[in-house]
mmCIF file of C-alpha atoms in Angstrom:
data_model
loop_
_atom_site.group_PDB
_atom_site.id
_atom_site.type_symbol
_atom_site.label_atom_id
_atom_site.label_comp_id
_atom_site.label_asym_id
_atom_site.label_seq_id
_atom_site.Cartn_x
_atom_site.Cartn_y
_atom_site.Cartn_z
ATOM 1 C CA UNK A 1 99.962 122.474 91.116
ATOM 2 C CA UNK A 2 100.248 123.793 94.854
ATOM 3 C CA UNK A 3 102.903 122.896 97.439
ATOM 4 C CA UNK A 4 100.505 122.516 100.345
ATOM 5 C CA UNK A 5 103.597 121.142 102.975
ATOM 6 C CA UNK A 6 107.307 119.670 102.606
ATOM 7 C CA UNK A 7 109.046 118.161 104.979
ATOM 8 C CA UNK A 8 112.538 117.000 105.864
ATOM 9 C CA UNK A 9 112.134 113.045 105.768
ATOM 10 C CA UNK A 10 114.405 110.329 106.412
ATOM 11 C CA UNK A 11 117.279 112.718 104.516
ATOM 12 C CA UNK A 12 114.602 113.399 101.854
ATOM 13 C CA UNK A 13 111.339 115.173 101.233
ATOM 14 C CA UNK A 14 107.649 114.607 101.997
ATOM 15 C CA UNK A 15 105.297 116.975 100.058
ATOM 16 C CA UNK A 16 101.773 117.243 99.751
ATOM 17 C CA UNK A 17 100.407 118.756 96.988
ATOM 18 C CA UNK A 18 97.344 119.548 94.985
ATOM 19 C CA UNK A 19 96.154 120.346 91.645
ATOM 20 C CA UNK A 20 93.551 120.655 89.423
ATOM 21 C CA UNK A 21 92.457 117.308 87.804
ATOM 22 C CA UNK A 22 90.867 117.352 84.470
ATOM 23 C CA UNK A 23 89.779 113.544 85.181
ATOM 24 C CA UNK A 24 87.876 113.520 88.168
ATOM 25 C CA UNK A 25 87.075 118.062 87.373
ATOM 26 C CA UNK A 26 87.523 119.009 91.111
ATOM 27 C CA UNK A 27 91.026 119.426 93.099
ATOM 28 C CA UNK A 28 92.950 116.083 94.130
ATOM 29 C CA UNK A 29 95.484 115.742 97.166
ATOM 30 C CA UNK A 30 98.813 113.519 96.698
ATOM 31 C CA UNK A 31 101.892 112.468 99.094
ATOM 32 C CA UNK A 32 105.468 112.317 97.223
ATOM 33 C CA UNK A 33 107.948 110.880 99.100
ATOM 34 C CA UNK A 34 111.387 111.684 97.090
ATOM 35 C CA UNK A 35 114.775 110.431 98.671
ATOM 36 C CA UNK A 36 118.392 112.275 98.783
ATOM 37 C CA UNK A 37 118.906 110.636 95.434
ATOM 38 C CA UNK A 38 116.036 112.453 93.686
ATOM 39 C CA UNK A 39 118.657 115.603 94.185
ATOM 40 C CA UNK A 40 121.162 114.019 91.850
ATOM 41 C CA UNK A 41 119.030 112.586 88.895
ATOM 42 C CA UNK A 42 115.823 110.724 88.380
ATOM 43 C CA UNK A 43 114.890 107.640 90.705
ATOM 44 C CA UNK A 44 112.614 104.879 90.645
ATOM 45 C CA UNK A 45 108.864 105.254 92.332
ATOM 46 C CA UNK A 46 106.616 103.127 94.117
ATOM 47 C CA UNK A 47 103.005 103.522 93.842
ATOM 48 C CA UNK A 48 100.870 103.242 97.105
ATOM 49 C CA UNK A 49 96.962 102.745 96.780
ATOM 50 C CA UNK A 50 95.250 103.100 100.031
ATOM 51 C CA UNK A 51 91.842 101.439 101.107
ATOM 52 C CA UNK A 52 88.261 102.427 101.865
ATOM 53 C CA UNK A 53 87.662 105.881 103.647
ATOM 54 C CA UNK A 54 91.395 106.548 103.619
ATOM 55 C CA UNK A 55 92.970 109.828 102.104
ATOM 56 C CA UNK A 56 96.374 110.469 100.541
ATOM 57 C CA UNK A 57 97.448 110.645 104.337
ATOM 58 C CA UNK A 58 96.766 107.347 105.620
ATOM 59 C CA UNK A 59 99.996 105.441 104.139
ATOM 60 C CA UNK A 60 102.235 108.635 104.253
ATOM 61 C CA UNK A 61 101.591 109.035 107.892
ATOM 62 C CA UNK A 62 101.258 105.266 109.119
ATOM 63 C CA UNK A 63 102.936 102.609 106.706
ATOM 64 C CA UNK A 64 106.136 103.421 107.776
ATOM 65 C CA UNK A 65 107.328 103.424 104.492
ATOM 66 C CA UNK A 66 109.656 106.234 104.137
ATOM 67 C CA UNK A 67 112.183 104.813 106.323
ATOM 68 C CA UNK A 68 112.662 101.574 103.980
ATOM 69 C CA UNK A 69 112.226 104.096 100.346
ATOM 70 C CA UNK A 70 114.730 105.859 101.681
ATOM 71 C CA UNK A 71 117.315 103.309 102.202
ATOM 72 C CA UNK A 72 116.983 102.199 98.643
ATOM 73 C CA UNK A 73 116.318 105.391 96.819
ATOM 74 C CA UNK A 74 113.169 104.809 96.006
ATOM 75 C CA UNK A 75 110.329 107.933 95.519
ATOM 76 C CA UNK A 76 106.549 107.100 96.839
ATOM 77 C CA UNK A 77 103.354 108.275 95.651
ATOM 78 C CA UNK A 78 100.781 108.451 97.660
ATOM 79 C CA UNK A 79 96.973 109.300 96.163
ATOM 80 C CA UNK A 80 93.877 109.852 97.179
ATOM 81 C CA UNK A 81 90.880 107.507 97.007
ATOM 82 C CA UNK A 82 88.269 109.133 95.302
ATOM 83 C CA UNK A 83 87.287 112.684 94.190
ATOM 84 C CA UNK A 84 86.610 114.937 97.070
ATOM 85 C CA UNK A 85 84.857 118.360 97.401
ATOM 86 C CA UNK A 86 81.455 120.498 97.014
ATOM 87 C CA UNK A 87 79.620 118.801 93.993
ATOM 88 C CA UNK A 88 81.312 115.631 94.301
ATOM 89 C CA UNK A 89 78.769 112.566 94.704
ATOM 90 C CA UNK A 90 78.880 111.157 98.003
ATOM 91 C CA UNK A 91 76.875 108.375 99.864
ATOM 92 C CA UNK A 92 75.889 107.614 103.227
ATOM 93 C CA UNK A 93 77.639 104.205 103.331
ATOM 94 C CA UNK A 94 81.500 104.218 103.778
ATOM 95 C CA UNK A 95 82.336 101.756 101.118
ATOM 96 C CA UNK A 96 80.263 104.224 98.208
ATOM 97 C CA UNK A 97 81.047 107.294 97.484
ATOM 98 C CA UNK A 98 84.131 109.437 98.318
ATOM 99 C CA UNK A 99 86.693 107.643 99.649
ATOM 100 C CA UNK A 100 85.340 104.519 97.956
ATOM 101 C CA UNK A 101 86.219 104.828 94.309
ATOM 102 C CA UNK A 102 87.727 101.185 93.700
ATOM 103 C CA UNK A 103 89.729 102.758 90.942
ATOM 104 C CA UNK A 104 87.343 102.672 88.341
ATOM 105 C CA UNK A 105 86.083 104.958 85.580
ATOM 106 C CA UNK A 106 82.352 105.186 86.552
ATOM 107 C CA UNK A 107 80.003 105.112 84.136
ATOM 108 C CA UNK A 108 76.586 105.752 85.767
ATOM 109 C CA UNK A 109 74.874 108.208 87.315
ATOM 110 C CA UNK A 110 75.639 110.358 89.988
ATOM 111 C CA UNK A 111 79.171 109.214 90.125
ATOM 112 C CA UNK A 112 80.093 109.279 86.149
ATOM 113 C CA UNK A 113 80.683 113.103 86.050
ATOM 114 C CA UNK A 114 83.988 112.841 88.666
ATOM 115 C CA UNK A 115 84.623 109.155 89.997
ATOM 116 C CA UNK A 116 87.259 108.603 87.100
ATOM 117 C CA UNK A 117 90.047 107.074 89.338
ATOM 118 C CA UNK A 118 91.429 104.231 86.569
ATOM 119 C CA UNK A 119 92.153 106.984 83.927
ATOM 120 C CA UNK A 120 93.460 109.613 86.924
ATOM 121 C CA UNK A 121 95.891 106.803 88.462
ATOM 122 C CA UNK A 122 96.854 105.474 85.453
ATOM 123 C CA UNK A 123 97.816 108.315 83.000
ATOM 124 C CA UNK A 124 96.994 111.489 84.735
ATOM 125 C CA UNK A 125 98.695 111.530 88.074
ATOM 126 C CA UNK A 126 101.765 110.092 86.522
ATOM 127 C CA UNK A 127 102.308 112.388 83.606
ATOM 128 C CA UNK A 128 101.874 115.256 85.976
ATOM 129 C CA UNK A 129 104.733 113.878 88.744
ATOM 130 C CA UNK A 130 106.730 113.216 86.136
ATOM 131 C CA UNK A 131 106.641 116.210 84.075
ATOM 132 C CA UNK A 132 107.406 118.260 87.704
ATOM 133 C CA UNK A 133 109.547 115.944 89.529
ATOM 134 C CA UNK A 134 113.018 113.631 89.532
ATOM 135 C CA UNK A 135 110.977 110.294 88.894
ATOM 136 C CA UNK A 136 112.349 107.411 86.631
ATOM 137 C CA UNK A 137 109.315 106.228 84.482
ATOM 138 C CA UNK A 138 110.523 103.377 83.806
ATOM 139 C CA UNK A 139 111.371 102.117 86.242
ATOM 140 C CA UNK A 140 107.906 101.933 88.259
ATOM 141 C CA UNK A 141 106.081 99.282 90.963
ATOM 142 C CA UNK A 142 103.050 99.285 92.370
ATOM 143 C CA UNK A 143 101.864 98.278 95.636
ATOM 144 C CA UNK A 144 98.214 98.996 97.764
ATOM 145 C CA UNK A 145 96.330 97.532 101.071
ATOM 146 C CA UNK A 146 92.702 96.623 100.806
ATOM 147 C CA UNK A 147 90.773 98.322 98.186
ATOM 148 C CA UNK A 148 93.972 99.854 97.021
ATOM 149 C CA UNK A 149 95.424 96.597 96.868
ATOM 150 C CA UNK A 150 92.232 95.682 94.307
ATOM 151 C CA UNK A 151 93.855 98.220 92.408
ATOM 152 C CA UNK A 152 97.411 98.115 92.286
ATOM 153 C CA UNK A 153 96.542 94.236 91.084
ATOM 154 C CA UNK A 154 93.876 95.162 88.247
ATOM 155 C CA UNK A 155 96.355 98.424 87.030
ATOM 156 C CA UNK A 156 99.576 96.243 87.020
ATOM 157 C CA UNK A 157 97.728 93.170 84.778
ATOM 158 C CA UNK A 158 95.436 95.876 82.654
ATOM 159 C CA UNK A 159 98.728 98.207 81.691
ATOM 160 C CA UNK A 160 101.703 95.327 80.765
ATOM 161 C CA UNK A 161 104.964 96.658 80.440
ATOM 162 C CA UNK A 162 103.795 99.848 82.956
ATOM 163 C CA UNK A 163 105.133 97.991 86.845
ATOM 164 C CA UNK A 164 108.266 95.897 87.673
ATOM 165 C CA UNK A 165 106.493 94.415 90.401
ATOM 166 C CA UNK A 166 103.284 94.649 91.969
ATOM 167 C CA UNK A 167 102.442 94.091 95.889
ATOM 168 C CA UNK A 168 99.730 93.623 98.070
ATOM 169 C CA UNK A 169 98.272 94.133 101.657
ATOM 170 C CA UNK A 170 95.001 92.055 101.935
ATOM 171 C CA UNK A 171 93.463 93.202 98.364
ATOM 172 C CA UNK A 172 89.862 92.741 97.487
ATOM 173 C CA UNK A 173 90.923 89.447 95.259
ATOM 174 C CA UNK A 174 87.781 88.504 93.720
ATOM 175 C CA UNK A 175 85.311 91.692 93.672
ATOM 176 C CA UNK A 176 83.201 90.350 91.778
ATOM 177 C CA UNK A 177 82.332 87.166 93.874
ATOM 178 C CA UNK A 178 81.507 89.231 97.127
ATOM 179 C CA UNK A 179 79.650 92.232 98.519
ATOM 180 C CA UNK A 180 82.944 94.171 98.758
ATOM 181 C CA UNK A 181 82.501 94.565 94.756
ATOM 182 C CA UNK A 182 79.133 93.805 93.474
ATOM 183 C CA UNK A 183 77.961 96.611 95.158
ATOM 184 C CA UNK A 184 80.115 99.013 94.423
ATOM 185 C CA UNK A 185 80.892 97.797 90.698
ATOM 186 C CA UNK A 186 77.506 97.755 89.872
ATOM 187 C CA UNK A 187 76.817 101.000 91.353
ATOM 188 C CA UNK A 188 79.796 102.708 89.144
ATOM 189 C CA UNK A 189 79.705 100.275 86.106
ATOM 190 C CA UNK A 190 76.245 99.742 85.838
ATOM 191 C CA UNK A 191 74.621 95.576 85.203
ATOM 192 C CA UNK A 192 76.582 94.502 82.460
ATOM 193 C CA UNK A 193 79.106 92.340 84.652
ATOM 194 C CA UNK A 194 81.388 91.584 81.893
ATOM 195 C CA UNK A 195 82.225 95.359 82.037
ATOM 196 C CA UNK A 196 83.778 94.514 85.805
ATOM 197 C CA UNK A 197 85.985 91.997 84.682
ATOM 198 C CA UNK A 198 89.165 94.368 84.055
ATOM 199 C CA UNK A 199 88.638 95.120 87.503
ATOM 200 C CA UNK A 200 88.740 91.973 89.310
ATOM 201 C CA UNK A 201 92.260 90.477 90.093
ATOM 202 C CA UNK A 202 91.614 86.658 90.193
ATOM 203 C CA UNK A 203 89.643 86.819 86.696
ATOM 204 C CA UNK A 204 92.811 89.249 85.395
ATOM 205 C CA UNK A 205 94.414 86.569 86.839
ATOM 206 C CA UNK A 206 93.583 83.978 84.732
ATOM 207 C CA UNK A 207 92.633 85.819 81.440
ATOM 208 C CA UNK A 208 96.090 88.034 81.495
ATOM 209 C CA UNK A 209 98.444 87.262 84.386
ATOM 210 C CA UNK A 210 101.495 89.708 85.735
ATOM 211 C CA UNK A 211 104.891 89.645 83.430
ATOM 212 C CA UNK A 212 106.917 90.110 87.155
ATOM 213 C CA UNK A 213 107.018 89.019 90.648
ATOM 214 C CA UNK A 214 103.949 89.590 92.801
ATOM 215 C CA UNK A 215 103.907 89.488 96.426
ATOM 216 C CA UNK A 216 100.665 89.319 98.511
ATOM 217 C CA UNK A 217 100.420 89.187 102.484
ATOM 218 C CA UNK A 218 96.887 89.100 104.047
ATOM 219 C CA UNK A 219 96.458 88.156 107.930
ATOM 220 C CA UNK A 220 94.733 85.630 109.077
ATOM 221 C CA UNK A 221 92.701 87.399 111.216
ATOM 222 C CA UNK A 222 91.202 89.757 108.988
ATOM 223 C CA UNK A 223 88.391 90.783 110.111
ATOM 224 C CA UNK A 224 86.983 90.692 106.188
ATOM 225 C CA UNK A 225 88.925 87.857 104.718
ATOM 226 C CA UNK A 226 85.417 87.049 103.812
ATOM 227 C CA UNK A 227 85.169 89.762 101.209
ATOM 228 C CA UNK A 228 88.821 89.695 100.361
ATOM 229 C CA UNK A 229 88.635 86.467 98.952
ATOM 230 C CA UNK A 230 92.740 85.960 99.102
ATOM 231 C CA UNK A 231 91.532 81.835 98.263
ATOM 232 C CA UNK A 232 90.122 82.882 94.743
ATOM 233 C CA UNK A 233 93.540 84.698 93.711
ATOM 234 C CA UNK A 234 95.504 81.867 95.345
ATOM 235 C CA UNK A 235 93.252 79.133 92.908
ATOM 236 C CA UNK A 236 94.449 81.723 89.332
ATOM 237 C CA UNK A 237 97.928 81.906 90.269
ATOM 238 C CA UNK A 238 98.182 78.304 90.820
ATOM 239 C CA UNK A 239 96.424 77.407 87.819
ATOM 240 C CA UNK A 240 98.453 80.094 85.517
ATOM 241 C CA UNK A 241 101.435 78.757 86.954
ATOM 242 C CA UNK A 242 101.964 82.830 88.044
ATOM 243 C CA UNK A 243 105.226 83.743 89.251
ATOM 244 C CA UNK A 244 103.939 84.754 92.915
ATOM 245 C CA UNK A 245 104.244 84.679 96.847
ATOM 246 C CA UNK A 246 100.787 84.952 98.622
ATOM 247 C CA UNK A 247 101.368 84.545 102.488
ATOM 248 C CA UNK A 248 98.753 84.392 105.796
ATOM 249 C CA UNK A 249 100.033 85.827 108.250
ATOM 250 C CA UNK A 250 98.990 84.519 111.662
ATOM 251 C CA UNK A 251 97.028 86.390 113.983
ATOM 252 C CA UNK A 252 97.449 89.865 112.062
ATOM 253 C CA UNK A 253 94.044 91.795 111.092
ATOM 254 C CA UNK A 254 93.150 94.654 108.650
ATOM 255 C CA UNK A 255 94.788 97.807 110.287
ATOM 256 C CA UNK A 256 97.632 99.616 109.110
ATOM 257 C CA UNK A 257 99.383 97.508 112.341
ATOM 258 C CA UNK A 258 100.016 95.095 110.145
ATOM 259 C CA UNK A 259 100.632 96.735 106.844
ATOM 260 C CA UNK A 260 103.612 98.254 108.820
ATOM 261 C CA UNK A 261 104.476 95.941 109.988
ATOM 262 C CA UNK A 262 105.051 93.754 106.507
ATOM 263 C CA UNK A 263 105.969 97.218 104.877
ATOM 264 C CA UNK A 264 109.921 96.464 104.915
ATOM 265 C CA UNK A 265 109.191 93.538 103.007
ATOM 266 C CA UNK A 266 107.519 94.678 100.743
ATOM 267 C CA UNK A 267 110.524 97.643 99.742
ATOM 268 C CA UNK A 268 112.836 95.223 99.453
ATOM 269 C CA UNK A 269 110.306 92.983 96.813
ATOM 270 C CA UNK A 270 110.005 96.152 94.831
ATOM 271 C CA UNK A 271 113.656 97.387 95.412
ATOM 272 C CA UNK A 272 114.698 94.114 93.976
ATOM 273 C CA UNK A 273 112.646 94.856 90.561
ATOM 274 C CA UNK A 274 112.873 98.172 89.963
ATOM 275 C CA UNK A 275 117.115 98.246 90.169
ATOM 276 C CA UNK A 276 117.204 94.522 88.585
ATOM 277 C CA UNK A 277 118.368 94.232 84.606
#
């Protein structure tokens, strides 16, 4: 692992640093945000997924996030998207390809060989943070706008016992049901659409559920709550009876304005869990 940058933060630290990853084979970027506390023993971490075309950057340098992890001693990780780099697949639409890997483990052709995001967020980013930094592993939550937000869902209801909590900021509910999905799910997964189930938050939703809170904000003036879908994850919960708070927000859209601007919120939700009994 290299230190690419560290930097005084809100009394803690804010590194960037890469590493070889044996899951996606080509060098992968993460933010860790760790707070004064991470100086005196191990502290609890919140997971941040970030959305089509963004990098590890996005959140760390927009979200606003530190400012609220800090006040309750909670450590943020901030990955990447996708696989980057010469050799990597790539395609010319934005929502394919690098910076569009939906946190899947691809199993087609050309994107097989490196677009392995479900087995590099779920078991080999975190045994490499925690092996090399103060982080509590059990006590984790996981939270993600957008495409990330598809995936801190499907992660949190595919691995039980893994999050506290899991959050959202206008996920992809309901891949499966719109073009923000088929596409790319049947690009990386191939035909067989029973194989994208595990990846779709409203059918987790009602095969699985959450054991934990879930919050969920999406603004009303999304510019794609058409693809999002927010109704068809609204219809599970209600029907599973799913201990959850989805909220529209009036008048906000898709940018990071409004994940900001919901950000504190969301802290506290996952501050809540992750120092609870």
């Amino acid at each position: 692992m290299e230190t690419l940058s560290e930097n005084t933060c809100f009394g803690g630290t804010q590194g960037v640093y890469s590493h070889a990853s044996d899951a996606c084979k080509c060098d992968m970027t993460f933010g860790l945000f760790l707070p004064a506390e991470a100086k005196d023993g191990p502290v609890p971490v919140l997971w941040y997924l970030s959305g089509l075309t963004c990098t590890h950057e996005n959140a760390m340098t927009k979200a606003g996030a530190q400012a609220w992890a800090a006040e309750h001693g909670i450590a943020l990780v901030f990955p990447d998207t996708s696989p980057r780099g010469e050799g990597v697949a790539d395609h010319d639409d934005y929502d394919l390809g690098q910076g569009a890997g939906f946190y899947v483990n691809a199993t087609q052709k050309p994107w097989a060989p490196h677009f392995n995001m479900w087995d590099y967020i779920a078991e080999e980013l975190p045994a490499l943070i925690t092996e090399n930094f103060p982080i509590d592993a059990d006590r984790q939550a996981i939270t993600g706008h957008s495409m990330g937000g598809h995936g801190a869902l499907t992660l949190a209801m595919n691995l039980p016992g893994r999050f506290r909590s899991v959050s959202a900021f206008a996920p992809i509910s309901n891949p499966t049901g719109a073009d923000w999905g088929r596409k790319q799910l049947s690009a990386y997964l191939g035909d067989d659409e029973e194989l994208w189930a595990k990846h779709d938050a409203s059918l987790m939703m009602a095969e699985t559920g959450f054991d934990g809170p879930i919050l969920i904000d999406t603004g009303t003036s999304d510019q794609f709550i058409d693809l999002l879908r927010p109704e068809a994850l609204s219809t599970a919960i209600a029907a599973r009876r799913q201990q959850a708070t989805m909220r529209l927000q009036p008048g906000y859209d898709h940018s990071y304005f409004f994940v900001s601007t919901f950000m504190e919120d969301h802290v506290i939700f996952h501050a809540e869990a992750l120092y609870g009994a």
